[in-house]
C-alpha cells in the first residue's frame, strides 16, 4: 500500500467509540487529518459516526481494515482486543496507533514488535503524557545535563473515578484489561514519562499492590469511562482482583532510583500526574494540574518557576506547542502533538521520533509483569526486557 507523503493526505480510521476514541478523532481533526471511518459494535458505530460526522461506520473491525480509504488505524478498544487488532492491521498494510497498554502480556506484545518490524509500518503506542510541553522541556534539560547527574525521581499518578464501590468500568475486570489495573492504566504513563525524560528504561522494581474495594457492585448495563453513577441503577456484586492503588520502587538503567505512587481511589485527584527529578546540580518538578508551570529547585539560590513558551522554559517543546504563554495547553493538546509527531513520521518526515514506539509499549508491559511478580514474591524483580532482550524483527 502506498503511503502519501503529505500529512494532510493521510486518512485515519478509529476502532472504539468509548471515552478515548472521540479524543483521538478531535485531535486528528485539529491537525487537519481526515477521519474517514469509525468502528464499534453495530449501533454504537452508527451513533458515533453521526455524532462526529464520520463518513463510514463499521460494526466489524475487519471491514475497517479492508477499507482502502484508511491509511492509519487507531485502536481505542478495551485492552484485550489490542493484540488481535494490531496484528490484523499490520497484515492489512496499515500504520497503527494503539492505546496503552499495548496488550495483555509480553507474549502478545513480543508478537506485535516482530510483526511491526516485518511490516515496515509506523507503529505507535499512545503514551500521550510525553507531549506535555513541560515533559518535552524536562527531557531536553536532562539530556543537556542542566540538572546534573540524576540522583532520584519521585512522583505519582492519582485519580478518583473508581473511588466508590459502585464506580464501574471494563478496566476493573482482568479478562478485559489485564491482571494489573491502576498500574497498567495510569502507572505505565508515569513510568513511560520518567523513562522518556531520563533517556533510561526501568531495570528492576519492588512493588506493593493493594485493592481497597475487594468487592464492588457492577451496574447492570454498560458504563463509559469517567461516567457518574445514576441513583436508579441496579447492581450485581463481584469480587475485585485488580489493584486500586500501588507503591513501586524503581531502578533505572542509568543508575537513578525512583519511587512511584499510583491510585484510582484518591478522592479529589481527578487525573493528576506529578514528577519530581532530583539532579546533582538542581531539581525540577511538574504536575499536570498546573500544566503550564515548570518548577526548578536550588540548594542555595531561590527556587524558580518557568511559564510555558517563555525563554525560561527552554526549547525542548519547540514545534510541539501552538499557543502563546498563558493560553493553557493541556490533555487534549498532548494527543494533538503526539499525532503531529506520529503522522509526520508516517508521511516520511525526518523530525525526531518522540512518540512511544512498539518497543516502548512492549517494555511497559514487561515492567508491569515484573511489578506483578515482585508483589507476589515480596522482593526486587528484574524487568525481563532490557534493550538486549527485545524481540528482533521477523
Ligand atoms: C482512565 O484511567 C484514563 O482514561 C486512562 O486510561 C488514560 O490513559 C488517562 O490519560 C486518563 O485516564
mmCIF file of C-alpha atoms and ligand atoms in Angstrom:
data_model
loop_
_atom_site.group_PDB
_atom_site.id
_atom_site.type_symbol
_atom_site.label_atom_id
_atom_site.label_comp_id
_atom_site.label_asym_id
_atom_site.label_seq_id
_atom_site.Cartn_x
_atom_site.Cartn_y
_atom_site.Cartn_z
ATOM 1 C CA UNK A 1 0.000 0.000 0.000
ATOM 2 C CA UNK A 2 1.373 3.426 -0.948
ATOM 3 C CA UNK A 3 1.555 5.950 1.911
ATOM 4 C CA UNK A 4 1.001 9.604 0.942
ATOM 5 C CA UNK A 5 3.955 11.811 1.916
ATOM 6 C CA UNK A 6 1.737 14.729 2.875
ATOM 7 C CA UNK A 7 0.359 14.584 6.411
ATOM 8 C CA UNK A 8 -2.953 16.057 5.235
ATOM 9 C CA UNK A 9 -3.406 13.363 2.601
ATOM 10 C CA UNK A 10 -3.362 10.629 5.252
ATOM 11 C CA UNK A 11 -6.708 9.186 6.315
ATOM 12 C CA UNK A 12 -7.463 7.736 9.740
ATOM 13 C CA UNK A 13 -9.877 5.043 10.901
ATOM 14 C CA UNK A 14 -10.693 4.701 14.599
ATOM 15 C CA UNK A 15 -11.755 1.429 16.271
ATOM 16 C CA UNK A 16 -13.578 2.069 19.564
ATOM 17 C CA UNK A 17 -16.052 4.802 20.484
ATOM 18 C CA UNK A 18 -15.738 4.956 24.303
ATOM 19 C CA UNK A 19 -14.071 7.820 26.197
ATOM 20 C CA UNK A 20 -10.778 7.919 24.303
ATOM 21 C CA UNK A 21 -11.806 7.188 20.667
ATOM 22 C CA UNK A 22 -13.519 10.590 20.277
ATOM 23 C CA UNK A 23 -10.448 12.261 21.869
ATOM 24 C CA UNK A 24 -8.373 10.778 19.024
ATOM 25 C CA UNK A 25 -10.914 11.992 16.444
ATOM 26 C CA UNK A 26 -10.873 15.546 17.805
ATOM 27 C CA UNK A 27 -7.060 15.740 17.923
ATOM 28 C CA UNK A 28 -6.720 14.404 14.370
ATOM 29 C CA UNK A 29 -9.155 16.987 13.086
ATOM 30 C CA UNK A 30 -7.319 19.810 14.824
ATOM 31 C CA UNK A 31 -4.324 18.745 12.723
ATOM 32 C CA UNK A 32 -6.351 18.721 9.522
ATOM 33 C CA UNK A 33 -6.209 14.914 9.212
ATOM 34 C CA UNK A 34 -9.357 13.343 7.809
ATOM 35 C CA UNK A 35 -11.105 10.650 9.853
ATOM 36 C CA UNK A 36 -12.824 8.550 7.213
ATOM 37 C CA UNK A 37 -14.081 5.590 9.258
ATOM 38 C CA UNK A 38 -15.125 4.539 12.733
ATOM 39 C CA UNK A 39 -15.873 1.098 14.141
ATOM 40 C CA UNK A 40 -17.596 -0.354 17.175
ATOM 41 C CA UNK A 41 -20.285 -2.916 17.791
ATOM 42 C CA UNK A 42 -23.237 -2.252 15.494
ATOM 43 C CA UNK A 43 -25.367 0.616 16.753
ATOM 44 C CA UNK A 44 -22.516 2.320 18.627
ATOM 45 C CA UNK A 45 -20.538 2.813 15.394
ATOM 46 C CA UNK A 46 -23.510 4.421 13.622
ATOM 47 C CA UNK A 47 -24.238 6.616 16.640
ATOM 48 C CA UNK A 48 -20.618 7.831 16.834
ATOM 49 C CA UNK A 49 -20.392 8.322 13.058
ATOM 50 C CA UNK A 50 -23.418 10.564 13.105
ATOM 51 C CA UNK A 51 -22.395 12.473 16.276
ATOM 52 C CA UNK A 52 -18.870 13.042 14.955
ATOM 53 C CA UNK A 53 -19.745 13.400 11.241
ATOM 54 C CA UNK A 54 -17.539 10.486 10.117
ATOM 55 C CA UNK A 55 -18.458 9.157 6.629
ATOM 56 C CA UNK A 56 -18.051 5.382 7.181
ATOM 57 C CA UNK A 57 -19.300 3.291 10.131
ATOM 58 C CA UNK A 58 -18.368 -0.386 10.563
ATOM 59 C CA UNK A 59 -19.678 -2.960 13.046
ATOM 60 C CA UNK A 60 -16.740 -5.331 12.382
ATOM 61 C CA UNK A 61 -13.146 -4.092 12.647
ATOM 62 C CA UNK A 62 -12.053 -6.358 9.780
ATOM 63 C CA UNK A 63 -14.217 -4.294 7.429
ATOM 64 C CA UNK A 64 -12.474 -1.100 8.567
ATOM 65 C CA UNK A 65 -9.088 -2.770 7.978
ATOM 66 C CA UNK A 66 -10.158 -3.770 4.468
ATOM 67 C CA UNK A 67 -11.267 -0.217 3.668
ATOM 68 C CA UNK A 68 -8.971 1.441 1.067
ATOM 69 C CA UNK A 69 -9.842 4.889 2.465
ATOM 70 C CA UNK A 70 -7.953 4.221 5.710
ATOM 71 C CA UNK A 71 -4.145 4.605 5.915
ATOM 72 C CA UNK A 72 -3.717 4.719 9.702
ATOM 73 C CA UNK A 73 -5.706 2.645 12.208
ATOM 74 C CA UNK A 74 -6.258 3.920 15.761
ATOM 75 C CA UNK A 75 -7.069 1.145 18.254
ATOM 76 C CA UNK A 76 -9.016 2.590 21.199
ATOM 77 C CA UNK A 77 -10.821 -0.524 22.433
ATOM 78 C CA UNK A 78 -10.536 -2.402 25.746
ATOM 79 C CA UNK A 79 -7.028 -3.872 26.133
ATOM 80 C CA UNK A 80 -7.995 -7.475 25.395
ATOM 81 C CA UNK A 81 -8.554 -6.623 21.700
ATOM 82 C CA UNK A 82 -5.274 -4.740 21.179
ATOM 83 C CA UNK A 83 -3.079 -7.668 20.087
ATOM 84 C CA UNK A 84 -5.538 -9.254 17.666
ATOM 85 C CA UNK A 85 -6.415 -5.905 16.077
ATOM 86 C CA UNK A 86 -2.794 -4.662 15.915
ATOM 87 C CA UNK A 87 -1.622 -7.831 14.153
ATOM 88 C CA UNK A 88 -4.549 -7.752 11.734
ATOM 89 C CA UNK A 89 -3.999 -4.043 10.979
ATOM 90 C CA UNK A 90 -0.320 -4.681 10.189
ATOM 91 C CA UNK A 91 -1.283 -7.621 7.952
ATOM 92 C CA UNK A 92 -3.658 -5.265 6.130
ATOM 93 C CA UNK A 93 -0.703 -2.913 5.475
ATOM 94 C CA UNK A 94 -1.925 -0.134 7.773
ATOM 95 C CA UNK A 95 0.088 2.090 10.092
ATOM 96 C CA UNK A 96 -1.102 1.741 13.689
ATOM 97 C CA UNK A 97 -1.650 3.989 16.703
ATOM 98 C CA UNK A 98 -2.610 1.711 19.602
ATOM 99 C CA UNK A 99 -3.844 2.784 23.026
ATOM 100 C CA UNK A 100 -1.815 1.807 26.072
ATOM 101 C CA UNK A 101 -1.068 -0.669 27.493
ATOM 102 C CA UNK A 102 -0.032 -2.247 24.184
ATOM 103 C CA UNK A 103 -1.554 -5.662 25.037
ATOM 104 C CA UNK A 104 -2.426 -8.049 27.877
ATOM 105 C CA UNK A 105 1.041 -9.637 28.365
ATOM 106 C CA UNK A 106 4.544 -9.764 26.851
ATOM 107 C CA UNK A 107 3.711 -12.874 24.831
ATOM 108 C CA UNK A 108 1.298 -10.685 22.880
ATOM 109 C CA UNK A 109 3.470 -7.559 22.824
ATOM 110 C CA UNK A 110 6.507 -9.527 21.572
ATOM 111 C CA UNK A 111 4.431 -10.787 18.638
ATOM 112 C CA UNK A 112 3.381 -7.228 17.817
ATOM 113 C CA UNK A 113 7.012 -5.996 17.948
ATOM 114 C CA UNK A 114 8.051 -8.705 15.472
ATOM 115 C CA UNK A 115 5.100 -8.109 13.157
ATOM 116 C CA UNK A 116 5.591 -4.316 13.156
ATOM 117 C CA UNK A 117 9.299 -4.742 12.311
ATOM 118 C CA UNK A 118 8.481 -7.087 9.449
ATOM 119 C CA UNK A 119 5.657 -4.906 8.101
ATOM 120 C CA UNK A 120 7.814 -1.791 7.905
ATOM 121 C CA UNK A 121 4.875 0.370 9.004
ATOM 122 C CA UNK A 122 4.879 3.025 11.722
ATOM 123 C CA UNK A 123 3.508 1.585 14.956
ATOM 124 C CA UNK A 124 2.967 3.995 17.843
ATOM 125 C CA UNK A 125 1.620 3.451 21.345
ATOM 126 C CA UNK A 126 -0.399 6.338 22.748
ATOM 127 C CA UNK A 127 1.718 7.437 25.717
ATOM 128 C CA UNK A 128 0.456 10.977 25.238
ATOM 129 C CA UNK A 129 1.893 12.387 28.512
ATOM 130 C CA UNK A 130 5.257 12.646 26.725
ATOM 131 C CA UNK A 131 3.733 15.530 24.765
ATOM 132 C CA UNK A 132 3.000 17.919 27.622
ATOM 133 C CA UNK A 133 5.374 20.800 26.780
ATOM 134 C CA UNK A 134 6.878 20.615 30.296
ATOM 135 C CA UNK A 135 7.738 16.921 29.819
ATOM 136 C CA UNK A 136 9.433 17.675 26.486
ATOM 137 C CA UNK A 137 11.277 20.576 28.137
ATOM 138 C CA UNK A 138 12.438 18.348 31.012
ATOM 139 C CA UNK A 139 13.735 15.732 28.600
ATOM 140 C CA UNK A 140 15.877 18.338 26.820
ATOM 141 C CA UNK A 141 17.174 19.771 30.129
ATOM 142 C CA UNK A 142 18.193 16.321 31.371
ATOM 143 C CA UNK A 143 19.878 15.449 28.035
ATOM 144 C CA UNK A 144 21.893 18.679 28.189
ATOM 145 C CA UNK A 145 22.997 17.896 31.740
ATOM 146 C CA UNK A 146 21.398 21.038 33.135
ATOM 147 C CA UNK A 147 20.120 19.203 36.207
ATOM 148 C CA UNK A 148 23.444 17.339 36.583
ATOM 149 C CA UNK A 149 23.501 13.589 37.185
ATOM 150 C CA UNK A 150 20.057 12.300 38.085
ATOM 151 C CA UNK A 151 20.031 11.085 41.678
ATOM 152 C CA UNK A 152 16.423 10.077 42.098
ATOM 153 C CA UNK A 153 12.944 10.572 40.671
ATOM 154 C CA UNK A 154 9.755 10.752 42.650
ATOM 155 C CA UNK A 155 6.115 11.029 41.636
ATOM 156 C CA UNK A 156 2.608 9.752 41.375
ATOM 157 C CA UNK A 157 -0.434 9.321 39.177
ATOM 158 C CA UNK A 158 -3.639 9.784 41.167
ATOM 159 C CA UNK A 159 -7.310 9.586 40.103
ATOM 160 C CA UNK A 160 -10.636 9.237 41.920
ATOM 161 C CA UNK A 161 -13.019 7.998 39.239
ATOM 162 C CA UNK A 162 -13.036 4.466 40.774
ATOM 163 C CA UNK A 163 -13.293 5.762 44.367
ATOM 164 C CA UNK A 164 -16.766 4.338 45.108
ATOM 165 C CA UNK A 165 -17.621 0.645 45.088
ATOM 166 C CA UNK A 166 -20.382 1.476 42.602
ATOM 167 C CA UNK A 167 -17.931 3.056 40.121
ATOM 168 C CA UNK A 168 -17.609 0.640 37.241
ATOM 169 C CA UNK A 169 -15.639 0.234 34.044
ATOM 170 C CA UNK A 170 -14.284 -2.654 31.924
ATOM 171 C CA UNK A 171 -10.783 -1.890 33.290
ATOM 172 C CA UNK A 172 -11.833 -3.432 36.618
ATOM 173 C CA UNK A 173 -12.088 -6.885 35.016
ATOM 174 C CA UNK A 174 -8.780 -8.745 34.442
ATOM 175 C CA UNK A 175 -10.216 -10.537 31.409
ATOM 176 C CA UNK A 176 -10.874 -7.147 29.735
ATOM 177 C CA UNK A 177 -7.920 -5.036 30.862
ATOM 178 C CA UNK A 178 -5.254 -7.449 32.161
ATOM 179 C CA UNK A 179 -4.104 -8.595 35.592
ATOM 180 C CA UNK A 180 -2.882 -5.136 36.601
ATOM 181 C CA UNK A 181 -5.285 -2.217 36.535
ATOM 182 C CA UNK A 182 -4.212 1.098 38.140
ATOM 183 C CA UNK A 183 -0.548 0.332 37.425
ATOM 184 C CA UNK A 184 -1.185 -0.694 33.799
ATOM 185 C CA UNK A 185 -3.744 2.012 33.058
ATOM 186 C CA UNK A 186 -2.032 5.063 34.582
ATOM 187 C CA UNK A 187 1.162 3.835 36.299
ATOM 188 C CA UNK A 188 2.615 2.953 32.878
ATOM 189 C CA UNK A 189 2.020 6.563 31.784
ATOM 190 C CA UNK A 190 4.228 7.718 34.669
ATOM 191 C CA UNK A 191 6.898 5.077 34.054
ATOM 192 C CA UNK A 192 6.970 5.822 30.319
ATOM 193 C CA UNK A 193 7.203 9.558 31.071
ATOM 194 C CA UNK A 194 10.037 9.085 33.576
ATOM 195 C CA UNK A 195 11.993 6.825 31.181
ATOM 196 C CA UNK A 196 11.401 9.300 28.331
ATOM 197 C CA UNK A 197 12.698 12.241 30.392
ATOM 198 C CA UNK A 198 15.684 10.314 31.758
ATOM 199 C CA UNK A 199 16.507 8.547 28.481
ATOM 200 C CA UNK A 200 16.777 5.329 30.510
ATOM 201 C CA UNK A 201 14.479 2.329 30.888
ATOM 202 C CA UNK A 202 13.455 0.634 34.139
ATOM 203 C CA UNK A 203 15.686 -2.319 35.045
ATOM 204 C CA UNK A 204 14.153 -3.597 38.278
ATOM 205 C CA UNK A 205 11.198 -2.994 40.561
ATOM 206 C CA UNK A 206 9.934 -3.642 44.077
ATOM 207 C CA UNK A 207 6.150 -3.333 44.280
ATOM 208 C CA UNK A 208 3.309 -3.350 46.766
ATOM 209 C CA UNK A 209 -0.150 -3.624 45.155
ATOM 210 C CA UNK A 210 -3.415 -3.197 47.005
ATOM 211 C CA UNK A 211 -7.147 -3.437 46.442
ATOM 212 C CA UNK A 212 -9.288 -1.191 48.655
ATOM 213 C CA UNK A 213 -12.686 -2.410 47.415
ATOM 214 C CA UNK A 214 -12.278 -6.161 47.385
ATOM 215 C CA UNK A 215 -15.952 -6.389 46.413
ATOM 216 C CA UNK A 216 -17.570 -3.895 44.052
ATOM 217 C CA UNK A 217 -21.036 -3.511 42.556
ATOM 218 C CA UNK A 218 -21.421 -3.787 38.821
ATOM 219 C CA UNK A 219 -24.242 -1.803 37.210
ATOM 220 C CA UNK A 220 -26.483 -3.953 35.036
ATOM 221 C CA UNK A 221 -25.656 -2.365 31.635
ATOM 222 C CA UNK A 222 -22.541 -0.785 30.085
ATOM 223 C CA UNK A 223 -20.834 2.284 31.612
ATOM 224 C CA UNK A 224 -18.430 4.759 29.983
ATOM 225 C CA UNK A 225 -15.015 5.620 31.464
ATOM 226 C CA UNK A 226 -15.423 8.544 33.941
ATOM 227 C CA UNK A 227 -19.256 8.188 33.934
ATOM 228 C CA UNK A 228 -21.015 9.133 37.210
ATOM 229 C CA UNK A 229 -23.337 6.662 38.995
ATOM 230 C CA UNK A 230 -27.055 7.046 38.473
ATOM 231 C CA UNK A 231 -29.341 6.715 41.546
ATOM 232 C CA UNK A 232 -31.803 4.467 39.669
ATOM 233 C CA UNK A 233 -29.123 1.999 38.545
ATOM 234 C CA UNK A 234 -29.369 -1.715 39.572
ATOM 235 C CA UNK A 235 -26.148 -3.523 40.621
ATOM 236 C CA UNK A 236 -24.668 -7.015 40.956
ATOM 237 C CA UNK A 237 -21.791 -7.604 43.438
ATOM 238 C CA UNK A 238 -18.468 -9.064 42.192
ATOM 239 C CA UNK A 239 -15.005 -9.762 43.639
ATOM 240 C CA UNK A 240 -12.231 -7.408 42.532
ATOM 241 C CA UNK A 241 -8.916 -8.994 41.516
ATOM 242 C CA UNK A 242 -7.130 -5.895 40.199
ATOM 243 C CA UNK A 243 -5.158 -3.172 42.026
ATOM 244 C CA UNK A 244 -6.869 0.043 43.229
ATOM 245 C CA UNK A 245 -3.523 1.527 44.310
ATOM 246 C CA UNK A 246 0.178 0.712 44.412
ATOM 247 C CA UNK A 247 3.618 1.816 45.581
ATOM 248 C CA UNK A 248 6.596 0.936 43.407
ATOM 249 C CA UNK A 249 10.338 1.391 43.929
ATOM 250 C CA UNK A 250 12.271 1.580 40.667
ATOM 251 C CA UNK A 251 15.856 1.308 39.465
ATOM 252 C CA UNK A 252 16.617 2.891 36.100
ATOM 253 C CA UNK A 253 19.296 1.706 33.662
ATOM 254 C CA UNK A 254 21.332 4.903 34.249
ATOM 255 C CA UNK A 255 21.581 4.203 37.977
ATOM 256 C CA UNK A 256 18.848 6.647 39.050
ATOM 257 C CA UNK A 257 16.382 5.426 41.692
ATOM 258 C CA UNK A 258 12.677 6.169 41.619
ATOM 259 C CA UNK A 259 9.551 5.844 43.679
ATOM 260 C CA UNK A 260 6.034 5.961 42.309
ATOM 261 C CA UNK A 261 2.587 6.076 43.917
ATOM 262 C CA UNK A 262 -0.478 5.137 41.830
ATOM 263 C CA UNK A 263 -4.131 5.254 42.850
ATOM 264 C CA UNK A 264 -7.595 5.279 41.323
ATOM 265 C CA UNK A 265 -9.255 5.742 44.744
ATOM 266 C CA UNK A 266 -7.635 9.098 45.697
ATOM 267 C CA UNK A 267 -10.582 11.431 46.423
ATOM 268 C CA UNK A 268 -10.195 14.845 44.834
ATOM 269 C CA UNK A 269 -7.440 13.876 42.432
ATOM 270 C CA UNK A 270 -9.253 13.707 39.102
ATOM 271 C CA UNK A 271 -6.344 12.997 36.787
ATOM 272 C CA UNK A 272 -3.137 14.149 38.454
ATOM 273 C CA UNK A 273 0.306 13.064 37.256
ATOM 274 C CA UNK A 274 3.296 14.557 39.085
ATOM 275 C CA UNK A 275 7.016 14.053 38.556
ATOM 276 C CA UNK A 276 9.988 15.410 40.504
ATOM 277 C CA UNK A 277 13.545 14.954 39.249
ATOM 278 C CA UNK A 278 16.410 15.448 41.650
ATOM 279 C CA UNK A 279 19.777 16.087 39.981
ATOM 280 C CA UNK A 280 23.274 16.756 41.293
ATOM 281 C CA UNK A 281 23.041 20.424 40.138
ATOM 282 C CA UNK A 282 19.370 21.249 40.705
ATOM 283 C CA UNK A 283 15.878 19.761 40.822
ATOM 284 C CA UNK A 284 12.870 20.185 38.550
ATOM 285 C CA UNK A 285 9.242 19.273 39.095
ATOM 286 C CA UNK A 286 5.935 19.410 37.256
ATOM 287 C CA UNK A 287 2.288 18.427 37.777
ATOM 288 C CA UNK A 288 -0.478 18.039 35.178
ATOM 289 C CA UNK A 289 -2.915 20.020 37.360
ATOM 290 C CA UNK A 290 -0.762 23.084 36.616
ATOM 291 C CA UNK A 291 0.479 22.101 33.158
ATOM 292 C CA UNK A 292 1.972 25.452 32.147
ATOM 293 C CA UNK A 293 4.402 25.674 35.056
ATOM 294 C CA UNK A 294 7.814 24.069 35.313
ATOM 295 C CA UNK A 295 9.484 24.460 38.714
ATOM 296 C CA UNK A 296 13.196 24.438 39.483
ATOM 297 C CA UNK A 297 14.685 23.849 42.930
ATOM 298 C CA UNK A 298 18.068 25.221 44.024
ATOM 299 C CA UNK A 299 20.075 24.339 47.100
ATOM 300 C CA UNK A 300 21.267 27.873 47.786
ATOM 301 C CA UNK A 301 19.558 30.334 45.415
ATOM 302 C CA UNK A 302 15.817 30.995 45.258
ATOM 303 C CA UNK A 303 13.598 28.423 43.560
ATOM 304 C CA UNK A 304 12.260 29.378 40.112
ATOM 305 C CA UNK A 305 9.081 28.843 38.105
ATOM 306 C CA UNK A 306 9.116 28.987 34.304
ATOM 307 C CA UNK A 307 5.901 29.564 32.347
ATOM 308 C CA UNK A 308 5.368 27.572 29.144
ATOM 309 C CA UNK A 309 6.533 29.205 25.931
ATOM 310 C CA UNK A 310 8.763 31.754 27.684
ATOM 311 C CA UNK A 311 12.591 31.646 27.333
ATOM 312 C CA UNK A 312 13.000 30.358 30.916
ATOM 313 C CA UNK A 313 11.020 27.224 29.927
ATOM 314 C CA UNK A 314 13.717 26.116 27.465
ATOM 315 C CA UNK A 315 13.283 24.961 23.873
ATOM 316 C CA UNK A 316 12.539 21.247 24.351
ATOM 317 C CA UNK A 317 8.920 21.591 23.170
ATOM 318 C CA UNK A 318 9.669 23.730 20.093
ATOM 319 C CA UNK A 319 7.332 22.840 17.211
ATOM 320 C CA UNK A 320 5.064 20.900 19.555
ATOM 321 C CA UNK A 321 3.048 23.741 21.077
ATOM 322 C CA UNK A 322 0.776 26.157 19.224
ATOM 323 C CA UNK A 323 -0.491 28.708 21.762
ATOM 324 C CA UNK A 324 1.284 31.674 23.376
ATOM 325 C CA UNK A 325 2.075 31.625 27.129
ATOM 326 C CA UNK A 326 -0.952 31.897 29.408
ATOM 327 C CA UNK A 327 -3.245 30.172 26.866
ATOM 328 C CA UNK A 328 -3.210 26.827 28.608
ATOM 329 C CA UNK A 329 -2.251 23.718 26.656
ATOM 330 C CA UNK A 330 -3.346 20.521 28.402
ATOM 331 C CA UNK A 331 -4.631 16.955 27.992
ATOM 332 C CA UNK A 332 -6.289 17.289 24.528
ATOM 333 C CA UNK A 333 -3.222 19.117 23.181
ATOM 334 C CA UNK A 334 -0.956 16.191 24.124
ATOM 335 C CA UNK A 335 -2.936 13.987 21.735
ATOM 336 C CA UNK A 336 -2.672 16.595 19.004
ATOM 337 C CA UNK A 337 1.106 16.916 19.386
ATOM 338 C CA UNK A 338 1.631 13.161 19.684
ATOM 339 C CA UNK A 339 -0.294 12.656 16.434
ATOM 340 C CA UNK A 340 1.605 15.533 14.776
ATOM 341 C CA UNK A 341 4.844 13.682 15.539
ATOM 342 C CA UNK A 342 3.458 10.240 14.535
ATOM 343 C CA UNK A 343 1.837 11.382 11.293
ATOM 344 C CA UNK A 344 4.970 13.317 10.299
ATOM 345 C CA UNK A 345 6.898 10.034 10.618
ATOM 346 C CA UNK A 346 4.250 8.171 8.595
ATOM 347 C CA UNK A 347 4.466 10.827 5.878
ATOM 348 C CA UNK A 348 8.231 10.197 5.716
ATOM 349 C CA UNK A 349 9.349 13.301 7.623
ATOM 350 C CA UNK A 350 12.764 13.399 9.245
ATOM 351 C CA UNK A 351 11.768 15.051 12.558
ATOM 352 C CA UNK A 352 12.974 13.195 15.665
ATOM 353 C CA UNK A 353 10.524 10.433 16.605
ATOM 354 C CA UNK A 354 9.426 11.341 20.099
ATOM 355 C CA UNK A 355 6.311 9.172 20.241
ATOM 356 C CA UNK A 356 6.303 5.845 22.088
ATOM 357 C CA UNK A 357 7.297 3.046 19.711
ATOM 358 C CA UNK A 358 6.036 -0.524 19.688
ATOM 359 C CA UNK A 359 9.204 -1.444 21.649
ATOM 360 C CA UNK A 360 8.402 1.158 24.271
ATOM 361 C CA UNK A 361 4.908 -0.351 24.539
ATOM 362 C CA UNK A 362 6.437 -3.828 24.940
ATOM 363 C CA UNK A 363 8.841 -2.518 27.607
ATOM 364 C CA UNK A 364 5.972 -1.053 29.694
ATOM 365 C CA UNK A 365 4.107 -4.376 29.685
ATOM 366 C CA UNK A 366 7.351 -6.132 30.716
ATOM 367 C CA UNK A 367 7.677 -3.694 33.642
ATOM 368 C CA UNK A 368 4.051 -4.492 34.600
ATOM 369 C CA UNK A 369 4.865 -8.207 34.665
ATOM 370 C CA UNK A 370 7.899 -7.534 36.882
ATOM 371 C CA UNK A 371 5.679 -5.466 39.194
ATOM 372 C CA UNK A 372 3.172 -8.327 39.487
ATOM 373 C CA UNK A 373 5.955 -10.829 40.179
ATOM 374 C CA UNK A 374 7.569 -8.528 42.745
ATOM 375 C CA UNK A 375 4.295 -8.023 44.587
ATOM 376 C CA UNK A 376 3.718 -11.783 44.713
ATOM 377 C CA UNK A 377 7.276 -12.671 45.795
ATOM 378 C CA UNK A 378 7.682 -9.603 48.069
ATOM 379 C CA UNK A 379 11.144 -8.875 46.648
ATOM 380 C CA UNK A 380 13.035 -6.955 43.922
ATOM 381 C CA UNK A 381 12.447 -8.335 40.400
ATOM 382 C CA UNK A 382 14.427 -7.596 37.215
ATOM 383 C CA UNK A 383 12.482 -6.466 34.155
ATOM 384 C CA UNK A 384 12.782 -9.244 31.524
ATOM 385 C CA UNK A 385 13.127 -6.837 28.649
ATOM 386 C CA UNK A 386 16.361 -4.895 28.625
ATOM 387 C CA UNK A 387 17.084 -3.446 25.173
ATOM 388 C CA UNK A 388 19.282 -6.505 24.529
ATOM 389 C CA UNK A 389 16.373 -8.831 25.323
ATOM 390 C CA UNK A 390 13.934 -7.050 22.985
ATOM 391 C CA UNK A 391 12.402 -9.296 20.305
ATOM 392 C CA UNK A 392 14.078 -8.946 16.902
ATOM 393 C CA UNK A 393 12.035 -8.136 13.773
ATOM 394 C CA UNK A 394 10.988 -11.248 11.815
HETATM 395 C C1 LIG B 1 -8.611 6.202 32.790
HETATM 396 O O1 LIG B 1 -7.848 5.925 33.917
HETATM 397 C C2 LIG B 1 -7.847 7.071 31.812
HETATM 398 O O2 LIG B 1 -8.728 7.343 30.758
HETATM 399 C C3 LIG B 1 -6.615 6.381 31.239
HETATM 400 O O3 LIG B 1 -6.926 5.180 30.568
HETATM 401 C C4 LIG B 1 -5.895 7.349 30.313
HETATM 402 O O4 LIG B 1 -4.755 6.770 29.770
HETATM 403 C C5 LIG B 1 -5.561 8.636 31.079
HETATM 404 O O5 LIG B 1 -4.992 9.541 30.179
HETATM 405 C C6 LIG B 1 -6.773 9.243 31.681
HETATM 406 O O6 LIG B 1 -7.452 8.271 32.453
#
